[in-house]
Amino acid sequence: MPDLRRLSPGNFSFYGFDHRMREVEEALAKVAIRDGEPKVKVVEDGVIVPTSVVHLGGSHRYHGGVLDREGHPVEVAYLRRTGDTMIAGIPGPATVTPACEIDEEVVYLGWLQSHHYGLFLLESLMRAWFLREVDPRGLVMFNMTGQYPPEGNLRRLLDVFGIPKERMLIPSAPTRVRRILVPEPLYELYYGGHERAAEPFRTAAAKILEAADGTSSGQPVYLSRGRLTSDRRIIIGEAELEELLRQNGFLVVYPETMALDEQVLLFNRHTDIFACVGSAAHTVLFALNAPYLHLLTAGTPMPEFFLVPALAGARVTFVSCLGEESDHTFPRFLSLPTLVDYLNNRGFLTKRPGTDQLAVRLAGVHERYHVAWFCAFVRKATATRTTLSLDIELEARRLAATSWPMSWILARHYAASDPTRSGQMAVHFAELLAAESDPERIAHRHKELVLGALYVIEATASTLGQAAAKRLVQVLVDRDGLNSAVRSRAQRIVAEAHPSRLEQ
């Protein structure tokens, strides 16, 4: 049996957690780091079953994985979380007729989470430790949880882990394999990790750093979320923080705009790295020199932000400055005074702002948070088909008078039940968007605009009238750059809604 090493608050530092240390202790009591030799299950003449989605009420589970020759599921191939919850796998014996065969030895590495950087690191790559034990030309198989194969930084990750395209297979039909090697994962979300979990990441980092100079830097770094799109958790007040940090010599970077190699180099060159809790911080797994992480949190962090730095050997201070713990779909409000105090106490501020300067920086932040919160609330009500209470609706409509994001979200909300009101909001939105002078604000909402465009136009085209409908489409094209397929479909919807007025 492996030994379990429990973490304690003494393994970390905390700032602003005066009334939360009991919560921290309770969170740490649920996770552990284990030791012992990782195991590999050998399955002779087994079947790898491709992914399908099983819907269970309001949730879903991924079905697929590995069966032995008798049709029993190989449980080590499951994707689990919290120690006992199966997220992906085959729950019981199954009779499957293979559509093809592979007369070779194959290493099965589990589930490709190609939609999420953090899950890719902590779930898709956590069986790759075993690849050093087998022929580097041998086949590797995954199941996929998404529709698209890894590309960009995720493809680069597979390459540096020794899994080039020509070596990797993703089954599209049940496949009988002469010999399947199924290594256990060295990490499980919300539960624990193996003490050797970071080793393959360090090996990959060493490959990446071969061509880089060994220069280190004392310049502190801030990993900003400021350029993530509006469908991700946003931090209100982050722009003001970035300005302050740059004035004090910080390097501010946007991880989603950086190549993987650049991110790995960053974590190996700089000693002090600041970040809001999020997937970007998990890149510390690639650090060879134990950097110091300063993680900004909303209350008690999720287990991963204790476990991953501990596995990577990094030092950490958690700074509670992002408000209370709440639904991740809602924005966070950055308490700049709290963070300024921390930065000053740690000697990172050479130019500390005075009280008046802080007040100037914070001007408008509360109002932006107010708008962002209502946008998130209405967006969630739309997704869950929940009726807005009268006071919420009235405030959202008040904000929509001057906020094009709010008017767009309300147009989407009304589209299913009240096309006339949806159309009114869409017309108002078009005028506000046409007057928007900041292209970055539009880019921030790009995904939300594109995904909602056809839905709103289809619901409102006939009620708007041809001129207003065409105006809405044109503003979206001019300001947001709808792709050609969406633009053509939108124009066709308007034309079909007004057949008697088609231009000759």
XYZ file of C-alpha atoms in Angstrom:
504
model
C 0.000 0.000 0.000
C 1.308 3.473 -0.839
C 1.932 5.936 1.967
C -0.181 9.094 1.901
C 1.314 12.442 2.805
C -1.265 14.919 4.010
C -0.714 18.598 3.374
C -1.205 21.155 6.118
C -1.571 24.946 6.244
C 2.056 25.045 7.355
C 3.115 23.962 3.861
C 1.865 27.276 2.470
C 1.591 30.970 3.335
C -1.684 32.889 3.503
C -2.606 36.566 3.372
C -6.097 37.881 4.093
C -7.370 34.519 5.397
C -8.042 35.659 8.953
C -11.410 33.916 9.215
C -10.854 31.162 6.674
C -8.122 28.964 8.103
C -10.613 26.370 9.314
C -11.912 26.118 5.727
C -8.325 25.714 4.525
C -7.709 22.901 7.027
C -10.908 21.140 5.935
C -9.951 21.431 2.263
C -6.458 20.059 2.863
C -7.806 17.152 4.918
C -9.509 15.810 1.766
C -6.398 15.530 -0.424
C -3.020 13.823 -0.204
C 0.171 13.009 -2.066
C 0.988 9.326 -2.398
C 4.215 7.433 -3.027
C 5.075 3.904 -4.152
C 5.755 2.461 -7.588
C 3.101 3.449 -10.159
C 1.326 0.444 -11.641
C 0.489 -0.696 -15.140
C -2.383 -3.003 -16.072
C -1.667 -5.409 -18.935
C -4.737 -6.406 -20.956
C -4.323 -9.221 -23.467
C -6.693 -9.299 -26.434
C -8.753 -6.386 -25.120
C -11.060 -3.925 -26.842
C -10.771 -0.134 -26.837
C -14.245 1.402 -27.101
C -14.569 4.916 -28.590
C -16.280 7.783 -26.822
C -20.007 8.356 -26.712
C -21.924 10.704 -24.427
C -24.471 9.403 -21.909
C -26.922 12.015 -20.620
C -28.003 11.640 -17.000
C -30.682 14.173 -16.110
C -29.018 17.558 -16.283
C -25.482 16.175 -16.502
C -23.592 13.816 -18.757
C -20.887 11.175 -18.622
C -18.460 9.983 -21.266
C -18.807 6.313 -22.158
C -15.818 4.449 -23.553
C -12.473 3.041 -22.525
C -11.016 -0.452 -22.258
C -12.655 -3.888 -21.944
C -10.771 -7.109 -21.288
C -11.334 -10.202 -23.448
C -14.301 -11.260 -21.280
C -16.001 -7.862 -21.735
C -15.257 -6.551 -18.232
C -14.244 -2.905 -17.912
C -10.649 -2.149 -16.994
C -11.207 0.213 -14.096
C -7.725 1.724 -14.093
C -8.672 3.192 -17.485
C -11.505 5.200 -15.897
C -11.323 8.951 -15.607
C -12.170 9.609 -11.959
C -12.451 12.653 -9.757
C -12.759 13.058 -5.964
C -11.651 9.440 -5.482
C -14.955 7.754 -6.279
C -16.744 9.622 -9.082
C -16.383 8.169 -12.571
C -16.436 10.914 -15.194
C -15.573 8.676 -18.134
C -15.444 4.921 -18.601
C -17.567 1.814 -19.027
C -19.534 1.194 -15.816
C -20.100 -2.553 -16.207
C -19.612 -5.629 -18.403
C -20.468 -5.056 -22.047
C -20.721 -7.063 -25.232
C -18.995 -5.180 -28.009
C -18.267 -6.398 -31.517
C -14.899 -5.015 -32.679
C -14.941 -3.336 -36.074
C -11.179 -3.609 -36.558
C -8.058 -5.110 -34.997
C -4.551 -3.978 -34.155
C -2.063 -6.810 -33.873
C 0.395 -4.780 -31.800
C 1.147 -3.600 -28.305
C -0.556 -0.277 -27.564
C -0.218 2.107 -24.629
C -3.603 3.504 -23.568
C -3.267 6.988 -22.052
C -6.877 7.748 -21.180
C -8.936 10.790 -22.069
C -7.961 13.768 -24.206
C -9.443 16.953 -22.740
C -8.698 19.090 -25.780
C -11.088 21.866 -24.711
C -9.267 22.916 -21.541
C -5.565 23.560 -20.861
C -5.691 22.714 -17.153
C -7.580 19.443 -17.662
C -5.192 18.528 -20.460
C -2.261 18.854 -18.061
C -3.866 17.194 -15.047
C -5.850 14.439 -16.757
C -4.717 13.853 -20.343
C -0.970 13.762 -19.629
C -0.914 12.053 -16.244
C -0.401 8.546 -17.641
C 2.444 9.589 -19.947
C 5.051 8.760 -17.283
C 5.027 5.200 -18.616
C 6.157 6.104 -22.151
C 9.798 6.067 -21.113
C 9.405 2.322 -20.451
C 8.332 1.367 -23.984
C 9.509 1.668 -27.592
C 9.235 5.373 -28.535
C 7.820 4.308 -31.915
C 4.994 2.266 -30.403
C 1.344 3.218 -30.784
C -0.449 5.355 -28.201
C -4.255 5.490 -27.973
C -6.599 7.984 -26.313
C -10.306 8.485 -25.955
C -11.537 12.006 -26.682
C -14.020 14.063 -24.689
C -14.368 16.746 -27.372
C -14.912 16.971 -31.101
C -11.583 18.422 -32.110
C -8.099 16.934 -31.900
C -5.465 18.904 -29.993
C -3.828 21.751 -31.870
C -1.575 24.687 -31.093
C -0.073 24.488 -27.600
C -1.861 21.215 -26.844
C -0.374 19.613 -29.936
C 3.037 20.940 -28.902
C 2.540 19.394 -25.466
C 1.957 15.982 -26.984
C 5.051 16.360 -29.143
C 7.358 17.213 -26.230
C 5.876 14.309 -24.263
C 6.925 11.989 -27.092
C 3.506 11.566 -28.744
C 3.777 12.897 -32.315
C 0.785 12.616 -34.645
C 2.095 9.512 -36.371
C 2.233 7.676 -33.053
C -1.225 8.606 -31.768
C -4.546 6.905 -32.506
C -8.054 7.900 -31.433
C -10.539 5.068 -32.051
C -13.647 5.845 -34.076
C -15.007 2.278 -33.727
C -14.486 -0.569 -31.219
C -10.973 -1.869 -31.793
C -9.532 -5.184 -30.646
C -5.873 -4.843 -29.616
C -3.497 -7.737 -29.089
C -1.925 -6.190 -25.983
C -2.984 -3.029 -24.158
C -0.825 -1.404 -21.490
C -2.867 0.843 -19.195
C -0.728 2.932 -16.795
C -2.396 4.406 -13.751
C -2.804 8.198 -13.730
C -0.492 10.082 -11.400
C -3.111 12.708 -10.609
C -6.821 12.774 -9.823
C -8.756 16.016 -9.607
C -10.056 17.047 -6.168
C -8.371 14.025 -4.601
C -4.596 13.673 -4.846
C -1.476 13.056 -6.832
C 1.608 10.852 -6.921
C 4.888 12.330 -5.743
C 6.364 11.639 -9.215
C 3.574 13.401 -11.124
C 5.767 16.348 -12.133
C 8.667 14.241 -13.485
C 7.413 13.903 -17.084
C 6.740 17.645 -17.170
C 10.279 18.404 -16.034
C 11.643 16.064 -18.689
C 9.563 17.872 -21.313
C 10.739 21.235 -19.947
C 14.376 20.165 -20.254
C 13.790 19.448 -23.969
C 12.179 22.840 -24.484
C 14.940 24.668 -22.622
C 17.793 23.052 -24.541
C 17.795 25.893 -27.074
C 17.239 28.660 -24.501
C 19.922 30.533 -22.630
C 20.105 29.937 -18.912
C 19.566 33.566 -17.945
C 17.468 34.047 -14.834
C 15.514 37.167 -13.970
C 14.507 38.813 -10.737
C 11.682 40.653 -12.523
C 8.338 39.590 -11.049
C 5.693 38.375 -13.519
C 1.927 38.716 -13.526
C -0.130 36.210 -15.535
C -3.136 38.266 -16.585
C -6.599 36.997 -17.512
C -7.356 40.346 -19.121
C -7.471 39.098 -22.707
C -9.642 36.060 -22.139
C -13.041 36.214 -23.803
C -16.217 37.003 -21.878
C -17.254 33.355 -21.569
C -14.384 32.873 -19.103
C -14.319 34.063 -15.501
C -13.314 37.725 -15.576
C -11.603 39.848 -12.939
C -13.013 43.346 -12.547
C -10.191 45.690 -11.560
C -7.490 43.698 -13.312
C -6.731 46.478 -15.804
C -6.023 48.861 -12.919
C -3.808 46.218 -11.307
C -1.834 45.741 -14.527
C -1.134 49.461 -14.749
C 0.105 49.533 -11.147
C 2.301 46.472 -11.630
C 3.925 47.813 -14.801
C 4.751 51.038 -12.978
C 6.534 48.905 -10.380
C 8.632 46.933 -12.844
C 6.487 43.818 -13.297
C 6.310 41.924 -16.546
C 2.620 41.492 -17.407
C 1.868 38.630 -19.800
C -1.220 36.993 -21.284
C -0.647 33.216 -21.296
C -3.336 32.448 -23.888
C -1.391 34.590 -26.400
C 1.930 32.807 -25.749
C 3.413 29.691 -27.287
C 3.940 26.786 -24.893
C 7.727 27.116 -25.103
C 7.486 30.774 -24.062
C 5.374 29.877 -21.042
C 7.755 27.125 -19.956
C 10.708 29.500 -20.331
C 8.852 32.106 -18.254
C 8.341 29.691 -15.341
C 11.995 28.680 -15.464
C 13.508 32.143 -15.854
C 11.536 34.186 -13.293
C 11.497 33.653 -9.540
C 8.262 35.374 -8.516
C 5.102 34.644 -10.462
C 1.752 36.228 -9.614
C -1.537 34.859 -10.977
C -5.209 34.552 -10.203
C -6.052 30.935 -9.453
C -6.602 29.331 -12.844
C -5.126 26.882 -15.296
C -2.224 29.151 -16.266
C -0.712 28.607 -12.814
C -0.491 24.846 -13.451
C 2.383 25.499 -15.869
C 4.485 25.464 -12.690
C 4.676 21.686 -13.280
C 7.342 22.505 -15.904
C 9.472 24.535 -13.491
C 12.912 23.092 -12.783
C 13.927 25.688 -10.188
C 11.004 25.932 -7.728
C 9.646 29.448 -8.376
C 7.579 31.338 -5.839
C 3.877 31.506 -6.707
C 1.682 34.320 -5.406
C -1.875 33.168 -6.121
C -4.802 35.553 -5.883
C -7.900 33.757 -4.665
C -11.594 34.127 -3.904
C -11.691 32.470 -0.527
C -10.324 28.972 -0.062
C -8.673 27.699 -3.264
C -9.678 24.503 -5.031
C -7.539 21.450 -4.104
C -5.491 21.656 -7.314
C -3.907 24.923 -6.244
C -2.541 23.219 -3.149
C -1.604 19.945 -4.789
C 0.014 21.077 -8.034
C 2.520 23.516 -6.485
C 3.337 20.920 -3.806
C 4.033 18.305 -6.493
C 6.126 20.832 -8.425
C 8.114 21.795 -5.325
C 7.044 25.443 -5.586
C 6.581 27.818 -2.683
C 3.183 29.509 -2.517
C 1.403 32.379 -0.844
C -2.355 32.593 -1.292
C -3.747 36.127 -1.223
C -7.497 36.375 -0.590
C -8.407 39.473 -2.594
C -11.023 38.377 -5.150
C -14.131 38.543 -3.002
C -16.139 35.659 -1.639
C -16.271 32.168 -3.096
C -19.113 32.031 -5.612
C -20.305 30.500 -8.853
C -17.388 30.517 -11.307
C -19.681 31.886 -14.031
C -19.839 35.219 -12.203
C -17.096 37.867 -12.309
C -14.614 38.429 -9.504
C -14.061 41.812 -7.903
C -10.403 42.541 -7.199
C -9.746 44.239 -3.875
C -6.868 46.414 -4.989
C -6.172 47.876 -1.495
C -5.709 44.351 -0.056
C -3.327 43.371 -2.825
C -1.435 46.654 -2.602
C -0.851 46.002 1.107
C 0.488 42.525 0.316
C 2.756 43.770 -2.455
C 4.083 46.516 -0.223
C 4.695 44.166 2.719
C 6.653 41.827 0.442
C 8.741 44.655 -1.011
C 7.360 44.537 -4.560
C 6.192 48.159 -4.669
C 8.752 50.843 -5.390
C 5.941 53.280 -6.226
C 3.117 52.687 -3.799
C -0.004 54.669 -4.703
C -1.468 56.977 -2.086
C -5.042 56.866 -0.905
C -6.138 59.443 -3.471
C -4.345 57.628 -6.281
C -6.019 54.363 -5.296
C -9.387 56.094 -5.319
C -8.725 57.334 -8.855
C -7.709 53.848 -9.987
C -10.856 52.398 -8.470
C -13.186 54.975 -10.002
C -15.632 53.149 -12.224
C -14.535 49.668 -11.090
C -17.599 49.166 -8.905
C -19.922 50.180 -11.734
C -18.142 47.822 -14.154
C -18.538 45.015 -11.643
C -22.223 45.851 -11.259
C -22.756 45.593 -15.038
C -20.646 42.441 -15.338
C -22.554 40.765 -12.507
C -25.929 41.469 -14.092
C -24.645 40.288 -17.476
C -23.572 37.019 -15.857
C -26.844 36.649 -13.967
C -29.027 37.151 -17.055
C -26.757 34.922 -19.145
C -27.132 32.138 -16.585
C -30.906 32.633 -16.391
C -31.050 32.270 -20.177
C -28.993 29.083 -20.133
C -31.137 27.546 -17.389
C -34.409 28.949 -18.797
C -35.086 30.749 -15.542
C -37.487 33.694 -15.357
C -35.944 36.922 -14.126
C -37.437 38.502 -11.038
C -38.930 41.933 -11.626
C -36.225 43.827 -9.711
C -33.429 41.999 -11.559
C -35.088 42.592 -14.914
C -35.673 46.278 -14.256
C -32.068 46.844 -13.212
C -30.766 44.877 -16.216
C -32.905 46.992 -18.535
C -31.661 50.182 -16.850
C -28.075 49.109 -17.421
C -28.865 48.138 -21.018
C -29.652 51.770 -21.799
C -25.921 52.528 -21.919
C -24.279 49.075 -22.016
C -24.197 47.173 -25.312
C -23.103 43.893 -23.632
C -26.141 44.110 -21.340
C -28.514 44.953 -24.205
C -27.165 42.033 -26.249
C -27.548 39.578 -23.390
C -31.106 40.773 -22.812
C -31.846 40.422 -26.545
C -30.761 36.796 -26.264
C -32.757 36.289 -23.084
C -35.993 37.601 -24.613
C -35.520 35.844 -27.971
C -37.247 32.615 -26.946
C -40.278 34.150 -25.249
C -40.742 37.711 -26.488
C -39.325 38.345 -30.011
C -40.709 41.879 -30.089
C -38.858 42.922 -26.941
C -35.806 40.984 -28.121
C -35.913 42.963 -31.354
C -36.125 46.255 -29.482
C -33.076 45.328 -27.448
C -31.249 44.168 -30.593
C -31.908 47.503 -32.339
C -30.637 49.418 -29.303
C -27.629 47.095 -29.082
C -26.742 47.764 -32.729
C -26.638 51.518 -32.147
C -24.508 51.175 -29.004
C -22.112 48.746 -30.671
C -21.794 50.995 -33.718
C -20.629 53.777 -31.373
C -18.142 51.603 -29.431
C -14.645 53.113 -29.730
C -12.638 50.374 -28.002
C -11.923 47.373 -30.280
C -10.580 45.374 -27.318
C -13.989 45.479 -25.610
C -15.563 44.079 -28.767
C -12.880 41.411 -29.093
C -13.491 40.438 -25.452
C -17.143 39.691 -26.302
C -16.457 38.172 -29.740
C -17.385 34.602 -28.886
C -20.593 35.679 -27.183
C -21.582 37.822 -30.162
C -20.868 35.133 -32.742
C -22.660 32.367 -30.857
C -25.721 34.537 -30.271
C -25.945 36.255 -33.657
C -27.958 33.680 -35.577
C -30.197 32.949 -32.592
C -31.179 36.594 -32.098
C -31.497 37.379 -35.809
C -33.623 34.313 -36.455
C -35.941 35.155 -33.551
C -36.340 38.843 -34.390
C -35.916 39.261 -38.154
C -39.649 39.289 -38.957
C -40.597 41.563 -36.054
C -37.795 44.043 -36.682
C -38.594 44.859 -40.268
C -36.125 44.534 -43.077
C -34.196 47.774 -42.533
C -33.604 47.216 -38.818
C -32.714 43.544 -39.330
C -30.229 44.418 -42.066
C -28.773 47.139 -39.854
C -28.227 44.651 -37.016
C -26.449 42.223 -39.332
C -24.312 44.962 -40.857
C -23.189 46.343 -37.492
C -22.228 42.853 -36.329
C -20.269 42.348 -39.556
C -18.557 45.740 -39.424
C -17.685 45.799 -35.732
C -17.265 42.135 -34.837
C -16.232 40.578 -38.156
C -18.663 37.666 -38.294
C -17.135 34.887 -40.331
C -18.429 34.353 -43.852
C -20.598 31.350 -42.981
C -22.388 33.147 -40.117
C -22.697 36.342 -42.171
C -24.217 34.512 -45.152
C -26.662 32.640 -42.940
C -27.690 35.826 -41.144
C -28.297 37.647 -44.424
C -30.308 34.707 -45.700
C -32.491 34.719 -42.560
C -33.304 38.397 -43.105
C -34.080 37.835 -46.790
C -36.363 34.892 -46.016
C -38.198 36.916 -43.352
C -39.004 39.636 -45.919
C -39.467 37.830 -49.246
C -41.566 40.582 -50.808
C -38.793 43.113 -50.339
C -35.865 41.184 -51.757
C -33.564 43.477 -53.618
C -33.373 42.775 -57.309
